[in-house]
Amino acid sequence: LEKWSPQSALDQLQAKLDASEAESEVQIKQFLAQDLPLESFLESFCQSRTHSHVCRTQLEKLQELLQK
């Protein structure tokens, strides 16, 4: 049951958000170091940021639900 607790869900969403944010930072550094072409950077960065925003929204909504 602990695996399916609301706190566990929050922790998992926070971990996904943190990982996505870290991935975005790595992509930025690679692009600025010219290790990543523009087209590849734009595609992967947009996907990472979209994933981050989805995770953040889910996390915020779950937090709202748990506060009620």
Tab-separated table of N, CA and C in Angstrom:
chain	number	residue	atom	x	y	z
A	1	LEU	N	0.809	-1.203	0.000
A	1	LEU	CA	0.000	0.000	0.000
A	1	LEU	C	0.847	1.260	0.000
A	2	GLU	N	2.015	1.183	0.636
A	2	GLU	CA	2.880	2.357	0.676
A	2	GLU	C	3.296	2.788	-0.728
A	3	LYS	N	3.435	1.795	-1.613
A	3	LYS	CA	3.826	2.081	-2.988
A	3	LYS	C	2.782	2.946	-3.689
A	4	TRP	N	1.538	2.827	-3.284
A	4	TRP	CA	0.444	3.529	-3.939
A	4	TRP	C	-0.104	4.688	-3.106
A	5	SER	N	0.627	5.131	-2.137
A	5	SER	CA	0.160	6.219	-1.276
A	5	SER	C	0.264	7.558	-2.020
A	6	PRO	N	-0.539	8.534	-1.605
A	6	PRO	CA	-0.443	9.871	-2.231
A	6	PRO	C	0.962	10.468	-2.114
A	7	GLN	N	1.614	10.256	-0.983
A	7	GLN	CA	2.968	10.795	-0.816
A	7	GLN	C	3.937	10.136	-1.787
A	8	SER	N	3.746	8.848	-2.011
A	8	SER	CA	4.587	8.139	-2.971
A	8	SER	C	4.390	8.701	-4.377
A	9	ALA	N	3.146	8.983	-4.725
A	9	ALA	CA	2.859	9.572	-6.038
A	9	ALA	C	3.513	10.947	-6.164
A	10	LEU	N	3.415	11.743	-5.110
A	10	LEU	CA	4.069	13.056	-5.117
A	10	LEU	C	5.574	12.920	-5.282
A	11	ASP	N	6.158	11.988	-4.549
A	11	ASP	CA	7.604	11.775	-4.635
A	11	ASP	C	8.024	11.344	-6.034
A	12	GLN	N	7.241	10.458	-6.636
A	12	GLN	CA	7.562	9.990	-7.988
A	12	GLN	C	7.446	11.121	-9.004
A	13	LEU	N	6.396	11.920	-8.890
A	13	LEU	CA	6.251	13.056	-9.802
A	13	LEU	C	7.379	14.064	-9.615
A	14	GLN	N	7.777	14.300	-8.373
A	14	GLN	CA	8.877	15.231	-8.110
A	14	GLN	C	10.176	14.698	-8.692
A	15	ALA	N	10.402	13.388	-8.588
A	15	ALA	CA	11.613	12.781	-9.143
A	15	ALA	C	11.624	12.907	-10.672
A	16	LYS	N	10.468	12.691	-11.300
A	16	LYS	CA	10.381	12.843	-12.754
A	16	LYS	C	10.630	14.286	-13.169
A	17	LEU	N	10.077	15.210	-12.408
A	17	LEU	CA	10.283	16.625	-12.705
A	17	LEU	C	11.754	16.993	-12.561
A	18	ASP	N	12.379	16.561	-11.497
A	18	ASP	CA	13.799	16.847	-11.279
A	18	ASP	C	14.662	16.270	-12.404
A	19	ALA	N	14.351	15.043	-12.820
A	19	ALA	CA	15.117	14.398	-13.885
A	19	ALA	C	14.936	15.146	-15.207
A	20	SER	N	13.733	15.576	-15.481
A	20	SER	CA	13.463	16.303	-16.714
A	20	SER	C	14.166	17.653	-16.723
A	21	GLU	N	14.158	18.333	-15.580
A	21	GLU	CA	14.856	19.620	-15.467
A	21	GLU	C	16.361	19.426	-15.666
A	22	ALA	N	16.902	18.370	-15.084
A	22	ALA	CA	18.334	18.087	-15.225
A	22	ALA	C	18.682	17.774	-16.680
A	23	GLU	N	17.815	17.038	-17.345
A	23	GLU	CA	18.038	16.711	-18.751
A	23	GLU	C	18.060	17.981	-19.604
A	24	SER	N	17.167	18.897	-19.316
A	24	SER	CA	17.135	20.170	-20.045
A	24	SER	C	18.439	20.938	-19.847
A	25	GLU	N	18.931	20.947	-18.626
A	25	GLU	CA	20.191	21.650	-18.327
A	25	GLU	C	21.360	21.039	-19.095
A	26	VAL	N	21.394	19.719	-19.174
A	26	VAL	CA	22.454	19.035	-19.917
A	26	VAL	C	22.379	19.404	-21.392
A	27	GLN	N	21.166	19.433	-21.923
A	27	GLN	CA	20.992	19.784	-23.334
A	27	GLN	C	21.452	21.213	-23.609
A	28	ILE	N	21.136	22.119	-22.710
A	28	ILE	CA	21.575	23.514	-22.875
A	28	ILE	C	23.098	23.588	-22.876
A	29	LYS	N	23.721	22.904	-21.929
A	29	LYS	CA	25.182	22.925	-21.854
A	29	LYS	C	25.807	22.328	-23.106
A	30	GLN	N	25.233	21.228	-23.609
A	30	GLN	CA	25.752	20.606	-24.828
A	30	GLN	C	25.611	21.556	-26.017
A	31	PHE	N	24.483	22.224	-26.098
A	31	PHE	CA	24.271	23.156	-27.202
A	31	PHE	C	25.244	24.326	-27.125
A	32	LEU	N	25.398	24.892	-25.940
A	32	LEU	CA	26.303	26.029	-25.779
A	32	LEU	C	27.753	25.645	-26.025
A	33	ALA	N	28.094	24.386	-25.749
A	33	ALA	CA	29.445	23.901	-26.019
A	33	ALA	C	29.596	23.476	-27.484
A	34	GLN	N	28.551	23.649	-28.248
A	34	GLN	CA	28.507	23.297	-29.670
A	34	GLN	C	28.690	21.800	-29.899
A	35	ASP	N	28.238	21.003	-28.930
A	35	ASP	CA	28.277	19.550	-29.067
A	35	ASP	C	26.965	19.003	-29.620
A	36	LEU	N	25.989	19.879	-29.788
A	36	LEU	CA	24.662	19.469	-30.229
A	36	LEU	C	24.198	20.439	-31.316
A	37	PRO	N	23.872	19.917	-32.501
A	37	PRO	CA	23.399	20.804	-33.583
A	37	PRO	C	22.058	21.456	-33.215
A	38	LEU	N	21.784	22.576	-33.819
A	38	LEU	CA	20.590	23.353	-33.509
A	38	LEU	C	19.311	22.532	-33.655
A	39	GLU	N	19.149	21.825	-34.766
A	39	GLU	CA	17.921	21.061	-34.996
A	39	GLU	C	17.717	20.003	-33.913
A	40	SER	N	18.771	19.300	-33.567
A	40	SER	CA	18.687	18.272	-32.526
A	40	SER	C	18.378	18.897	-31.179
A	41	PHE	N	19.018	20.016	-30.907
A	41	PHE	CA	18.775	20.707	-29.640
A	41	PHE	C	17.324	21.140	-29.528
A	42	LEU	N	16.810	21.784	-30.559
A	42	LEU	CA	15.442	22.279	-30.512
A	42	LEU	C	14.443	21.146	-30.303
A	43	GLU	N	14.627	20.055	-31.009
A	43	GLU	CA	13.708	18.925	-30.886
A	43	GLU	C	13.758	18.318	-29.482
A	44	SER	N	14.948	18.017	-29.016
A	44	SER	CA	15.068	17.364	-27.710
A	44	SER	C	14.726	18.320	-26.563
A	45	PHE	N	15.105	19.581	-26.702
A	45	PHE	CA	14.823	20.551	-25.647
A	45	PHE	C	13.318	20.798	-25.516
A	46	CYS	N	12.640	20.926	-26.644
A	46	CYS	CA	11.180	21.125	-26.597
A	46	CYS	C	10.491	19.935	-25.956
A	47	GLN	N	10.931	18.741	-26.271
A	47	GLN	CA	10.348	17.543	-25.653
A	47	GLN	C	10.606	17.523	-24.149
A	48	SER	N	11.817	17.860	-23.751
A	48	SER	CA	12.156	17.876	-22.326
A	48	SER	C	11.345	18.917	-21.570
A	49	ARG	N	11.218	20.100	-22.146
A	49	ARG	CA	10.455	21.168	-21.480
A	49	ARG	C	8.972	20.822	-21.410
A	50	THR	N	8.441	20.214	-22.463
A	50	THR	CA	7.043	19.783	-22.448
A	50	THR	C	6.827	18.766	-21.341
A	51	HIS	N	7.735	17.813	-21.245
A	51	HIS	CA	7.637	16.800	-20.194
A	51	HIS	C	7.729	17.448	-18.808
A	52	SER	N	8.609	18.420	-18.663
A	52	SER	CA	8.742	19.125	-17.386
A	52	SER	C	7.457	19.842	-17.015
A	53	HIS	N	6.861	20.513	-17.967
A	53	HIS	CA	5.627	21.252	-17.693
A	53	HIS	C	4.475	20.308	-17.333
A	54	VAL	N	4.390	19.187	-18.022
A	54	VAL	CA	3.349	18.204	-17.711
A	54	VAL	C	3.547	17.666	-16.295
A	55	CYS	N	4.784	17.304	-15.973
A	55	CYS	CA	5.070	16.795	-14.622
A	55	CYS	C	4.762	17.843	-13.557
A	56	ARG	N	5.150	19.079	-13.812
A	56	ARG	CA	4.899	20.153	-12.838
A	56	ARG	C	3.398	20.361	-12.642
A	57	THR	N	2.647	20.346	-13.718
A	57	THR	CA	1.200	20.523	-13.634
A	57	THR	C	0.558	19.375	-12.861
A	58	GLN	N	0.971	18.151	-13.158
A	58	GLN	CA	0.441	16.998	-12.436
A	58	GLN	C	0.776	17.082	-10.951
A	59	LEU	N	1.987	17.458	-10.651
A	59	LEU	CA	2.428	17.587	-9.266
A	59	LEU	C	1.601	18.643	-8.534
A	60	GLU	N	1.422	19.785	-9.152
A	60	GLU	CA	0.649	20.871	-8.525
A	60	GLU	C	-0.810	20.465	-8.327
A	61	LYS	N	-1.390	19.795	-9.309
A	61	LYS	CA	-2.794	19.371	-9.185
A	61	LYS	C	-2.953	18.330	-8.092
A	62	LEU	N	-2.024	17.396	-7.991
A	62	LEU	CA	-2.093	16.381	-6.950
A	62	LEU	C	-1.937	17.032	-5.570
A	63	GLN	N	-1.036	17.990	-5.470
A	63	GLN	CA	-0.873	18.708	-4.202
A	63	GLN	C	-2.155	19.440	-3.815
A	64	GLU	N	-2.814	20.058	-4.788
A	64	GLU	CA	-4.073	20.740	-4.536
A	64	GLU	C	-5.142	19.757	-4.033
A	65	LEU	N	-5.224	18.623	-4.687
A	65	LEU	CA	-6.222	17.613	-4.300
A	65	LEU	C	-5.975	17.092	-2.882
A	66	LEU	N	-4.719	16.924	-2.543
A	66	LEU	CA	-4.382	16.388	-1.218
A	66	LEU	C	-4.601	17.410	-0.115
A	67	GLN	N	-4.563	18.698	-0.461
A	67	GLN	CA	-4.785	19.734	0.550
A	67	GLN	C	-6.257	19.883	0.888
A	68	LYS	N	-7.136	19.433	0.007
A	68	LYS	CA	-8.578	19.564	0.244
A	68	LYS	C	-9.087	18.570	1.248
